[in-house]
């Protein structure tokens, strides 16, 4: 589907002159092939079952299937469940799987062993973390009852925060615009917590985690990070930034499969100081200090473990472990620093090619140009036709996605560049298809305008 399309040879006359790559000359298909040939991370792509004819630029929504996942899940089903039966909770280590997978994820986010658990969904983990943070803040300074976040944050984060604020007499304060300008003004003496998503799901803009955390702390607030679009995609150093809490997603850059368990992290400095009555709002027996003592009262487990609630989905945790290991496979090749270098090269190439080849077609770049302010995705906007353009690309085997705008934000055509499996030639073909869809007006086909349930 993707190969065999006529490759036009556009002029680069419209490329912006301030770009390092385009100031030299527009990269060609051969240049991109050479970049792939020289890419030391290229073999990592072989870990995945990527369908032929597809360029997958939506790993920021659902990571692809690792080859090893089906065999691992089959083994847990047949050997662990089928033969081991209930003995497998001990013999196969099922009972400690949330901690063990959590520790693997910890290696990707600057967390030490015992600080992270893989469990539940991002939404549920956020509920537990925010409720615990509100509880802690009530003890530190009960007058601080404002939770600051961004209006452009992922809605589920805002919904969870909204409900907890309502029930606990807090106020949710949402900032707009460039947070480097609007956040400081929002950090008054009434603020108890700042909750931000490190890489914005719509725009791909990335916060400076250390600087924002320091500003929140200086203002007397606790800092909660959502790493849904960071973990496995960009280097994260939670302990280095001295963040307080974090949550993140298992099915995006961690390749854990649809609805994979998410994760939660607690700063060990905070966790070590948790008292016997510092509970999250969801208290279940897996978060108990001695689940099999079956005491009638709740006595929380130490640190982050009290964030576990009930019996965990072992099949899903096993699949997540395989997914996390596809990212850890980069460790001998330079790890997340090397993945980040490649990711920035991919997004830079995409931006350069779009500007060179699609100029005059009404596209505008939403993602920040400065590399240090960009995650691993590039978002474009267009006054009309965004949804149909993405549908036309998907029909050609280039899978990105679309997020509708509203009064505050534009429509988004979103393209994720997971450096584990996306190559430079993929980028070239993706832009070639985008160019053709725009140039031919193929997106105007009425069949492409019909919205589906999942965009
Ligand atoms: C993907 C994503 C979620 C998903 O939450 P679920 O509970 O898994 O549905 C939450 N927050 C952010 C910022 C995300 O990007």
Tab-separated table of C-alpha atoms and ligand atoms in Angstrom:
chain	number	residue	atom	x	y	z
A	1	UNK	CA	0.000	0.000	0.000
A	2	UNK	CA	2.712	2.379	0.983
A	3	UNK	CA	5.393	1.467	-1.460
A	4	UNK	CA	4.951	1.873	-5.169
A	5	UNK	CA	3.378	5.322	-5.005
A	6	UNK	CA	4.786	7.781	-7.488
A	7	UNK	CA	7.369	9.841	-5.692
A	8	UNK	CA	7.117	13.382	-6.874
A	9	UNK	CA	10.220	15.497	-6.617
A	10	UNK	CA	9.087	18.736	-5.068
A	11	UNK	CA	11.048	21.890	-4.890
A	12	UNK	CA	12.098	23.011	-1.485
A	13	UNK	CA	11.524	26.648	-2.292
A	14	UNK	CA	8.915	26.947	0.430
A	15	UNK	CA	10.904	25.344	3.220
A	16	UNK	CA	11.478	27.703	6.093
A	17	UNK	CA	14.927	29.147	5.970
A	18	UNK	CA	15.572	28.940	9.689
A	19	UNK	CA	15.515	25.144	9.864
A	20	UNK	CA	18.874	23.390	10.179
A	21	UNK	CA	18.001	20.555	7.769
A	22	UNK	CA	16.045	22.530	5.206
A	23	UNK	CA	18.702	25.209	5.150
A	24	UNK	CA	20.926	22.637	3.526
A	25	UNK	CA	18.622	20.822	1.135
A	26	UNK	CA	15.384	18.899	1.287
A	27	UNK	CA	16.007	15.286	2.361
A	28	UNK	CA	15.277	12.780	-0.372
A	29	UNK	CA	13.973	9.244	-0.159
A	30	UNK	CA	17.545	8.032	-0.596
A	31	UNK	CA	18.691	10.234	2.279
A	32	UNK	CA	16.020	8.663	4.475
A	33	UNK	CA	17.049	5.159	3.458
A	34	UNK	CA	20.627	6.009	4.326
A	35	UNK	CA	19.529	7.251	7.745
A	36	UNK	CA	17.738	3.937	8.358
A	37	UNK	CA	20.773	1.966	7.206
A	38	UNK	CA	22.972	3.886	9.657
A	39	UNK	CA	20.489	3.694	12.544
A	40	UNK	CA	21.844	1.510	15.386
A	41	UNK	CA	18.326	1.224	16.849
A	42	UNK	CA	16.897	-0.215	13.633
A	43	UNK	CA	16.961	-3.879	14.807
A	44	UNK	CA	14.565	-3.010	17.657
A	45	UNK	CA	11.795	-2.789	15.093
A	46	UNK	CA	12.069	-6.543	14.546
A	47	UNK	CA	10.518	-7.083	17.965
A	48	UNK	CA	7.093	-6.207	16.580
A	49	UNK	CA	4.393	-7.756	14.416
A	50	UNK	CA	3.790	-4.736	12.210
A	51	UNK	CA	1.356	-5.422	9.368
A	52	UNK	CA	2.797	-5.172	5.852
A	53	UNK	CA	1.872	-2.014	3.987
A	54	UNK	CA	1.265	0.011	7.138
A	55	UNK	CA	3.194	2.998	8.438
A	56	UNK	CA	2.195	3.140	12.062
A	57	UNK	CA	2.219	6.649	13.496
A	58	UNK	CA	-0.249	6.014	16.297
A	59	UNK	CA	1.850	4.185	18.887
A	60	UNK	CA	1.097	7.143	21.149
A	61	UNK	CA	-2.478	5.810	21.283
A	62	UNK	CA	-1.942	2.041	21.069
A	63	UNK	CA	1.512	0.530	20.795
A	64	UNK	CA	1.957	-2.387	18.348
A	65	UNK	CA	2.014	-6.081	19.196
A	66	UNK	CA	5.417	-7.492	20.197
A	67	UNK	CA	6.174	-10.920	18.681
A	68	UNK	CA	6.785	-12.342	22.145
A	69	UNK	CA	3.428	-11.343	23.620
A	70	UNK	CA	1.227	-14.127	22.278
A	71	UNK	CA	3.613	-16.880	23.439
A	72	UNK	CA	3.983	-15.291	26.866
A	73	UNK	CA	0.244	-14.935	27.364
A	74	UNK	CA	-0.293	-18.464	26.078
A	75	UNK	CA	2.244	-19.739	28.621
A	76	UNK	CA	0.530	-17.909	31.466
A	77	UNK	CA	-2.804	-19.349	30.333
A	78	UNK	CA	-1.727	-22.943	29.651
A	79	UNK	CA	1.076	-23.530	32.153
A	80	UNK	CA	0.337	-20.938	34.820
A	81	UNK	CA	-3.419	-21.130	34.936
A	82	UNK	CA	-4.117	-24.489	33.296
A	83	UNK	CA	-1.499	-26.589	35.066
A	84	UNK	CA	-0.386	-24.513	38.038
A	85	UNK	CA	-3.879	-23.416	38.992
A	86	UNK	CA	-3.964	-21.496	42.255
A	87	UNK	CA	-0.396	-22.601	43.061
A	88	UNK	CA	0.831	-20.114	40.424
A	89	UNK	CA	0.144	-17.124	42.673
A	90	UNK	CA	3.280	-18.270	44.513
A	91	UNK	CA	5.065	-20.636	42.131
A	92	UNK	CA	4.827	-18.377	39.075
A	93	UNK	CA	5.229	-15.165	41.059
A	94	UNK	CA	1.841	-13.821	40.076
A	95	UNK	CA	1.321	-12.168	43.434
A	96	UNK	CA	4.313	-9.856	43.040
A	97	UNK	CA	3.883	-9.149	39.332
A	98	UNK	CA	2.568	-5.570	39.886
A	99	UNK	CA	5.768	-4.722	41.780
A	100	UNK	CA	8.089	-6.520	39.365
A	101	UNK	CA	6.596	-4.918	36.258
A	102	UNK	CA	6.519	-1.641	38.181
A	103	UNK	CA	10.271	-1.928	38.798
A	104	UNK	CA	10.894	-2.534	35.080
A	105	UNK	CA	8.890	0.591	34.241
A	106	UNK	CA	10.814	2.405	36.966
A	107	UNK	CA	14.000	1.981	34.916
A	108	UNK	CA	12.387	4.110	32.191
A	109	UNK	CA	11.214	6.940	34.433
A	110	UNK	CA	14.089	7.547	36.843
A	111	UNK	CA	12.577	5.503	39.658
A	112	UNK	CA	14.370	3.080	41.944
A	113	UNK	CA	13.157	-0.426	42.853
A	114	UNK	CA	10.064	-0.555	45.042
A	115	UNK	CA	8.803	2.893	44.006
A	116	UNK	CA	6.435	1.963	41.149
A	117	UNK	CA	3.511	-0.445	40.775
A	118	UNK	CA	1.854	-1.580	37.537
A	119	UNK	CA	-1.856	-1.682	38.229
A	120	UNK	CA	-5.350	-0.520	37.248
A	121	UNK	CA	-5.897	2.189	34.616
A	122	UNK	CA	-4.350	5.652	34.403
A	123	UNK	CA	-7.688	7.182	35.422
A	124	UNK	CA	-8.004	4.970	38.502
A	125	UNK	CA	-4.374	5.481	39.498
A	126	UNK	CA	-4.861	9.208	39.214
A	127	UNK	CA	-7.885	8.971	41.504
A	128	UNK	CA	-5.850	7.110	44.116
A	129	UNK	CA	-2.845	9.418	43.820
A	130	UNK	CA	-4.831	12.667	43.902
A	131	UNK	CA	-6.887	11.501	46.864
A	132	UNK	CA	-3.719	10.578	48.773
A	133	UNK	CA	-2.071	13.880	47.845
A	134	UNK	CA	-5.140	15.798	49.033
A	135	UNK	CA	-5.004	13.880	52.276
A	136	UNK	CA	-1.305	14.717	52.762
A	137	UNK	CA	-1.839	18.354	51.891
A	138	UNK	CA	-4.709	18.624	54.366
A	139	UNK	CA	-2.290	17.643	57.112
A	140	UNK	CA	0.481	19.957	55.910
A	141	UNK	CA	-1.666	23.009	55.300
A	142	UNK	CA	-5.449	22.593	55.269
A	143	UNK	CA	-5.924	26.072	53.804
A	144	UNK	CA	-4.426	25.040	50.465
A	145	UNK	CA	-7.307	23.624	48.485
A	146	UNK	CA	-6.693	24.616	44.876
A	147	UNK	CA	-5.585	22.045	42.290
A	148	UNK	CA	-3.908	23.622	39.251
A	149	UNK	CA	-3.944	21.928	35.854
A	150	UNK	CA	-4.153	22.794	32.164
A	151	UNK	CA	-7.423	23.113	30.279
A	152	UNK	CA	-5.772	21.207	27.436
A	153	UNK	CA	-4.911	18.268	29.692
A	154	UNK	CA	-6.374	14.894	28.744
A	155	UNK	CA	-10.053	15.076	29.806
A	156	UNK	CA	-10.041	11.995	32.046
A	157	UNK	CA	-7.353	13.637	34.198
A	158	UNK	CA	-9.558	16.703	34.559
A	159	UNK	CA	-12.703	14.646	35.244
A	160	UNK	CA	-10.990	12.706	38.041
A	161	UNK	CA	-9.630	15.926	39.519
A	162	UNK	CA	-13.006	17.648	39.183
A	163	UNK	CA	-14.846	14.933	41.109
A	164	UNK	CA	-12.285	14.815	43.914
A	165	UNK	CA	-12.240	18.609	44.174
A	166	UNK	CA	-16.022	18.617	44.411
A	167	UNK	CA	-16.094	15.998	47.151
A	168	UNK	CA	-13.234	17.512	49.184
A	169	UNK	CA	-14.085	21.197	48.917
A	170	UNK	CA	-11.171	21.966	46.599
A	171	UNK	CA	-11.206	24.193	43.504
A	172	UNK	CA	-9.873	23.120	40.115
A	173	UNK	CA	-7.968	26.024	38.509
A	174	UNK	CA	-7.262	25.524	34.806
A	175	UNK	CA	-4.628	27.510	32.988
A	176	UNK	CA	-4.578	28.279	29.259
A	177	UNK	CA	-1.858	29.309	26.855
A	178	UNK	CA	1.858	28.707	27.197
A	179	UNK	CA	2.261	27.275	30.716
A	180	UNK	CA	5.722	28.843	31.035
A	181	UNK	CA	3.865	32.154	31.134
A	182	UNK	CA	0.540	31.239	32.733
A	183	UNK	CA	1.581	28.716	35.391
A	184	UNK	CA	3.561	31.065	37.674
A	185	UNK	CA	0.585	33.397	38.031
A	186	UNK	CA	-1.663	30.473	38.990
A	187	UNK	CA	0.614	29.335	41.842
A	188	UNK	CA	-0.818	31.399	44.684
A	189	UNK	CA	-0.725	30.681	48.437
A	190	UNK	CA	-4.006	28.771	48.108
A	191	UNK	CA	-2.537	26.074	45.800
A	192	UNK	CA	-2.168	22.611	47.280
A	193	UNK	CA	-1.400	20.575	44.182
A	194	UNK	CA	-0.240	20.900	40.589
A	195	UNK	CA	-1.261	18.074	38.228
A	196	UNK	CA	0.165	18.153	34.729
A	197	UNK	CA	0.688	15.768	31.853
A	198	UNK	CA	4.381	15.881	30.971
A	199	UNK	CA	3.788	15.670	27.203
A	200	UNK	CA	0.481	17.155	26.080
A	201	UNK	CA	-1.668	14.559	24.308
A	202	UNK	CA	-2.942	17.053	21.750
A	203	UNK	CA	-0.036	19.329	20.978
A	204	UNK	CA	2.979	17.179	21.845
A	205	UNK	CA	4.357	20.074	23.914
A	206	UNK	CA	6.607	18.926	26.749
A	207	UNK	CA	7.009	20.558	30.149
A	208	UNK	CA	10.370	21.055	31.814
A	209	UNK	CA	9.681	18.567	34.588
A	210	UNK	CA	12.439	19.713	36.935
A	211	UNK	CA	11.679	23.426	36.586
A	212	UNK	CA	7.902	23.046	36.957
A	213	UNK	CA	8.275	20.707	39.931
A	214	UNK	CA	10.627	23.173	41.615
A	215	UNK	CA	8.150	26.015	41.003
A	216	UNK	CA	5.269	23.968	42.444
A	217	UNK	CA	7.312	23.092	45.513
A	218	UNK	CA	8.471	26.677	45.982
A	219	UNK	CA	4.802	27.663	45.990
A	220	UNK	CA	4.037	25.054	48.665
A	221	UNK	CA	2.218	22.599	46.390
A	222	UNK	CA	2.610	18.885	45.730
A	223	UNK	CA	3.496	17.931	42.145
A	224	UNK	CA	1.726	15.108	40.293
A	225	UNK	CA	2.870	14.127	36.802
A	226	UNK	CA	0.989	12.080	34.209
A	227	UNK	CA	3.565	10.288	32.032
A	228	UNK	CA	1.068	8.762	29.559
A	229	UNK	CA	2.914	10.251	26.569
A	230	UNK	CA	6.386	10.155	28.121
A	231	UNK	CA	7.108	6.719	29.584
A	232	UNK	CA	9.064	4.792	26.962
A	233	UNK	CA	9.210	7.783	24.607
A	234	UNK	CA	11.333	10.446	26.276
A	235	UNK	CA	13.833	10.317	29.131
A	236	UNK	CA	12.117	10.961	32.456
A	237	UNK	CA	13.854	11.431	35.798
A	238	UNK	CA	11.202	11.550	38.509
A	239	UNK	CA	13.673	11.338	41.378
A	240	UNK	CA	16.006	13.824	39.728
A	241	UNK	CA	13.120	16.275	39.456
A	242	UNK	CA	11.980	15.383	42.999
A	243	UNK	CA	8.371	15.012	41.841
A	244	UNK	CA	5.879	13.789	44.438
A	245	UNK	CA	3.615	11.404	42.532
A	246	UNK	CA	3.307	10.112	38.977
A	247	UNK	CA	0.993	7.920	36.942
A	248	UNK	CA	1.288	6.682	33.381
A	249	UNK	CA	-0.144	4.461	30.701
A	250	UNK	CA	0.781	0.891	29.709
A	251	UNK	CA	-0.754	0.639	26.251
A	252	UNK	CA	0.898	3.597	24.510
A	253	UNK	CA	4.709	3.730	24.252
A	254	UNK	CA	5.020	0.727	26.596
A	255	UNK	CA	3.297	-1.572	24.074
A	256	UNK	CA	1.318	-3.460	26.716
A	257	UNK	CA	-1.780	-4.053	24.585
A	258	UNK	CA	-5.283	-2.560	24.530
A	259	UNK	CA	-6.375	-1.622	28.041
A	260	UNK	CA	-3.027	-2.713	29.534
A	261	UNK	CA	-2.503	-1.955	33.225
A	262	UNK	CA	-1.127	1.501	33.943
A	263	UNK	CA	1.360	2.470	36.658
A	264	UNK	CA	1.730	4.673	39.707
A	265	UNK	CA	4.857	6.034	41.379
A	266	UNK	CA	5.438	7.628	44.770
A	267	UNK	CA	8.574	9.565	45.638
A	268	UNK	CA	10.455	7.369	48.151
A	269	UNK	CA	11.021	10.442	50.334
A	270	UNK	CA	7.233	10.784	50.665
A	271	UNK	CA	6.531	7.061	50.728
A	272	UNK	CA	8.950	6.456	53.613
A	273	UNK	CA	7.087	9.036	55.650
A	274	UNK	CA	3.600	7.654	55.036
A	275	UNK	CA	1.789	7.064	58.295
A	276	UNK	CA	-0.710	4.370	59.217
A	277	UNK	CA	-3.594	6.699	58.379
A	278	UNK	CA	-2.254	8.047	55.058
A	279	UNK	CA	-4.609	6.179	52.755
A	280	UNK	CA	-5.645	6.604	49.165
A	281	UNK	CA	-9.419	6.854	48.688
A	282	UNK	CA	-9.477	3.314	47.296
A	283	UNK	CA	-8.404	0.891	49.980
A	284	UNK	CA	-8.419	-2.787	49.062
A	285	UNK	CA	-6.815	-5.893	50.387
A	286	UNK	CA	-3.883	-5.824	47.934
A	287	UNK	CA	-2.886	-2.496	49.497
A	288	UNK	CA	-2.978	-3.995	52.990
A	289	UNK	CA	0.256	-4.602	54.906
A	290	UNK	CA	-0.682	-8.280	55.351
A	291	UNK	CA	-3.429	-9.256	52.897
A	292	UNK	CA	-3.532	-12.850	54.043
A	293	UNK	CA	-3.884	-11.917	57.712
A	294	UNK	CA	-7.474	-11.061	56.736
A	295	UNK	CA	-7.836	-8.459	59.464
A	296	UNK	CA	-11.179	-6.647	59.514
A	297	UNK	CA	-9.480	-3.214	59.614
A	298	UNK	CA	-7.299	-1.583	56.938
A	299	UNK	CA	-3.593	-1.336	57.727
A	300	UNK	CA	-1.777	0.079	54.712
A	301	UNK	CA	1.248	-1.560	53.110
A	302	UNK	CA	4.420	0.583	53.025
A	303	UNK	CA	4.954	3.286	50.400
A	304	UNK	CA	3.531	2.890	46.914
A	305	UNK	CA	2.180	-0.599	47.627
A	306	UNK	CA	-0.818	0.872	49.399
A	307	UNK	CA	-1.925	2.068	45.965
A	308	UNK	CA	-2.707	-1.494	44.935
A	309	UNK	CA	-6.376	-2.204	45.437
A	310	UNK	CA	-7.812	-5.602	44.450
A	311	UNK	CA	-6.697	-8.725	42.609
A	312	UNK	CA	-4.688	-7.764	39.548
A	313	UNK	CA	-5.152	-8.936	35.926
A	314	UNK	CA	-2.271	-11.392	35.535
A	315	UNK	CA	-2.737	-12.041	31.807
A	316	UNK	CA	-2.635	-8.320	31.117
A	317	UNK	CA	0.323	-7.738	33.426
A	318	UNK	CA	2.239	-10.503	31.634
A	319	UNK	CA	1.547	-8.853	28.267
A	320	UNK	CA	2.590	-5.487	29.694
A	321	UNK	CA	5.865	-6.959	30.934
A	322	UNK	CA	6.680	-8.084	27.390
A	323	UNK	CA	5.841	-4.627	26.086
A	324	UNK	CA	8.028	-2.869	28.660
A	325	UNK	CA	10.894	-5.204	27.778
A	326	UNK	CA	10.704	-4.054	24.127
A	327	UNK	CA	11.702	-0.608	25.377
A	328	UNK	CA	14.301	-1.947	27.812
A	329	UNK	CA	15.844	-3.771	24.844
A	330	UNK	CA	17.254	-0.359	23.886
A	331	UNK	CA	19.353	-0.215	27.076
A	332	UNK	CA	22.473	-1.826	25.537
A	333	UNK	CA	22.099	0.555	22.570
A	334	UNK	CA	22.034	3.740	24.615
A	335	UNK	CA	18.597	3.448	26.167
A	336	UNK	CA	16.183	6.319	26.301
A	337	UNK	CA	18.866	8.882	25.468
A	338	UNK	CA	19.438	7.097	22.144
A	339	UNK	CA	15.692	6.659	21.589
A	340	UNK	CA	15.205	10.344	22.265
A	341	UNK	CA	17.882	11.349	19.754
A	342	UNK	CA	16.199	9.233	17.107
A	343	UNK	CA	12.730	10.460	18.031
A	344	UNK	CA	13.824	14.083	17.644
A	345	UNK	CA	15.462	13.295	14.316
A	346	UNK	CA	12.213	11.660	13.120
A	347	UNK	CA	9.983	14.527	14.229
A	348	UNK	CA	12.421	17.088	12.853
A	349	UNK	CA	12.441	15.266	9.506
A	350	UNK	CA	8.638	15.116	9.439
A	351	UNK	CA	8.315	18.846	10.140
A	352	UNK	CA	10.936	19.704	7.521
A	353	UNK	CA	9.341	17.522	4.851
A	354	UNK	CA	5.808	18.748	5.577
A	355	UNK	CA	6.961	22.349	5.345
A	356	UNK	CA	8.840	21.670	2.137
A	357	UNK	CA	6.318	19.490	0.340
A	358	UNK	CA	2.909	20.497	1.681
A	359	UNK	CA	3.393	24.256	1.705
A	360	UNK	CA	0.362	26.158	0.436
A	361	UNK	CA	-2.135	23.521	1.578
A	362	UNK	CA	-3.287	25.269	4.736
A	363	UNK	CA	-1.438	23.137	7.271
A	364	UNK	CA	0.031	24.735	10.366
A	365	UNK	CA	2.370	23.250	12.945
A	366	UNK	CA	0.949	23.046	16.475
A	367	UNK	CA	3.827	21.209	18.143
A	368	UNK	CA	6.641	23.385	19.495
A	369	UNK	CA	9.638	23.722	17.162
A	370	UNK	CA	12.196	23.804	19.944
A	371	UNK	CA	13.344	20.197	20.356
A	372	UNK	CA	13.493	20.407	24.153
A	373	UNK	CA	9.820	21.416	24.218
A	374	UNK	CA	8.600	18.559	21.995
A	375	UNK	CA	7.623	15.011	22.929
A	376	UNK	CA	7.632	12.207	20.386
A	377	UNK	CA	4.694	13.363	18.243
A	378	UNK	CA	3.977	16.088	15.732
A	379	UNK	CA	0.584	17.749	15.485
A	380	UNK	CA	-0.672	19.724	12.560
A	381	UNK	CA	-3.864	21.702	12.209
A	382	UNK	CA	-5.976	22.794	9.257
A	383	UNK	CA	-9.043	25.014	9.168
A	384	UNK	CA	-11.120	22.286	7.517
A	385	UNK	CA	-10.935	18.657	6.527
A	386	UNK	CA	-8.631	17.440	9.295
A	387	UNK	CA	-10.704	14.364	10.081
A	388	UNK	CA	-11.104	13.371	6.417
A	389	UNK	CA	-7.404	13.924	5.688
A	390	UNK	CA	-6.492	11.518	8.476
A	391	UNK	CA	-9.082	9.027	7.175
A	392	UNK	CA	-7.623	9.314	3.665
A	393	UNK	CA	-4.147	8.645	5.074
A	394	UNK	CA	-5.398	5.622	7.013
A	395	UNK	CA	-6.962	4.287	3.805
A	396	UNK	CA	-3.473	4.523	2.268
A	397	UNK	CA	-1.901	2.656	5.187
A	398	UNK	CA	-0.530	5.683	7.050
A	399	UNK	CA	-2.113	5.483	10.488
A	400	UNK	CA	-2.269	8.653	12.558
A	401	UNK	CA	-5.285	10.083	14.336
A	402	UNK	CA	-7.483	13.129	14.679
A	403	UNK	CA	-8.585	15.113	17.739
A	404	UNK	CA	-11.404	17.607	17.234
A	405	UNK	CA	-10.900	21.155	18.443
A	406	UNK	CA	-13.209	23.391	20.449
A	407	UNK	CA	-13.467	27.037	21.434
A	408	UNK	CA	-10.047	26.879	23.104
A	409	UNK	CA	-8.000	24.703	20.770
A	410	UNK	CA	-7.734	23.856	17.074
A	411	UNK	CA	-8.450	20.551	15.320
A	412	UNK	CA	-5.413	18.290	15.500
A	413	UNK	CA	-3.935	15.867	12.963
A	414	UNK	CA	-1.702	13.806	15.212
A	415	UNK	CA	1.327	11.741	14.195
A	416	UNK	CA	3.341	9.769	16.739
A	417	UNK	CA	6.923	8.722	15.999
A	418	UNK	CA	7.834	5.860	18.302
A	419	UNK	CA	11.587	5.497	17.748
A	420	UNK	CA	11.484	1.785	18.582
A	421	UNK	CA	9.868	0.901	15.268
A	422	UNK	CA	9.315	3.970	13.087
A	423	UNK	CA	12.022	4.586	10.512
A	424	UNK	CA	13.156	7.548	8.446
A	425	UNK	CA	11.846	6.066	5.208
A	426	UNK	CA	8.444	5.698	6.933
A	427	UNK	CA	8.488	9.432	7.576
A	428	UNK	CA	9.293	10.163	3.951
A	429	UNK	CA	6.415	8.005	2.679
A	430	UNK	CA	3.988	9.387	5.257
A	431	UNK	CA	4.651	12.935	4.078
A	432	UNK	CA	4.455	11.803	0.450
A	433	UNK	CA	0.984	10.412	1.104
A	434	UNK	CA	-0.054	13.549	2.959
A	435	UNK	CA	1.125	15.599	0.007
A	436	UNK	CA	-0.840	13.441	-2.439
A	437	UNK	CA	-4.020	13.503	-0.333
A	438	UNK	CA	-3.868	17.294	-0.246
A	439	UNK	CA	-2.730	17.799	-3.829
A	440	UNK	CA	-5.411	15.550	-5.347
A	441	UNK	CA	-8.149	16.625	-2.926
A	442	UNK	CA	-8.751	12.915	-2.230
A	443	UNK	CA	-9.877	13.832	1.272
A	444	UNK	CA	-13.019	15.483	-0.106
A	445	UNK	CA	-14.513	12.041	-0.851
A	446	UNK	CA	-17.847	11.943	1.056
A	447	UNK	CA	-17.070	8.429	2.323
A	448	UNK	CA	-14.178	9.868	4.346
A	449	UNK	CA	-16.273	12.442	6.198
A	450	UNK	CA	-18.332	10.022	8.324
A	451	UNK	CA	-17.155	10.104	11.923
A	452	UNK	CA	-16.593	6.765	13.661
A	453	UNK	CA	-16.956	6.023	17.377
A	454	UNK	CA	-13.183	6.021	17.963
A	455	UNK	CA	-11.223	8.721	16.161
B	1	LIG	C1	-4.057	7.982	27.306
B	1	LIG	C2	-4.204	8.872	28.495
B	1	LIG	C3	-5.013	8.490	29.563
B	1	LIG	C4	-5.789	7.220	29.487
B	1	LIG	O1	-6.463	6.926	30.656
B	1	LIG	P1	-7.174	5.504	30.801
B	1	LIG	O2	-7.590	5.463	32.191
B	1	LIG	O3	-6.193	4.462	30.378
B	1	LIG	O4	-8.314	5.489	29.844
B	1	LIG	C5	-5.077	9.340	30.663
B	1	LIG	N1	-4.384	10.502	30.686
B	1	LIG	C6	-3.602	10.895	29.680
B	1	LIG	C7	-2.851	12.173	29.755
B	1	LIG	C8	-3.495	10.102	28.540
B	1	LIG	O5	-2.742	10.494	27.508
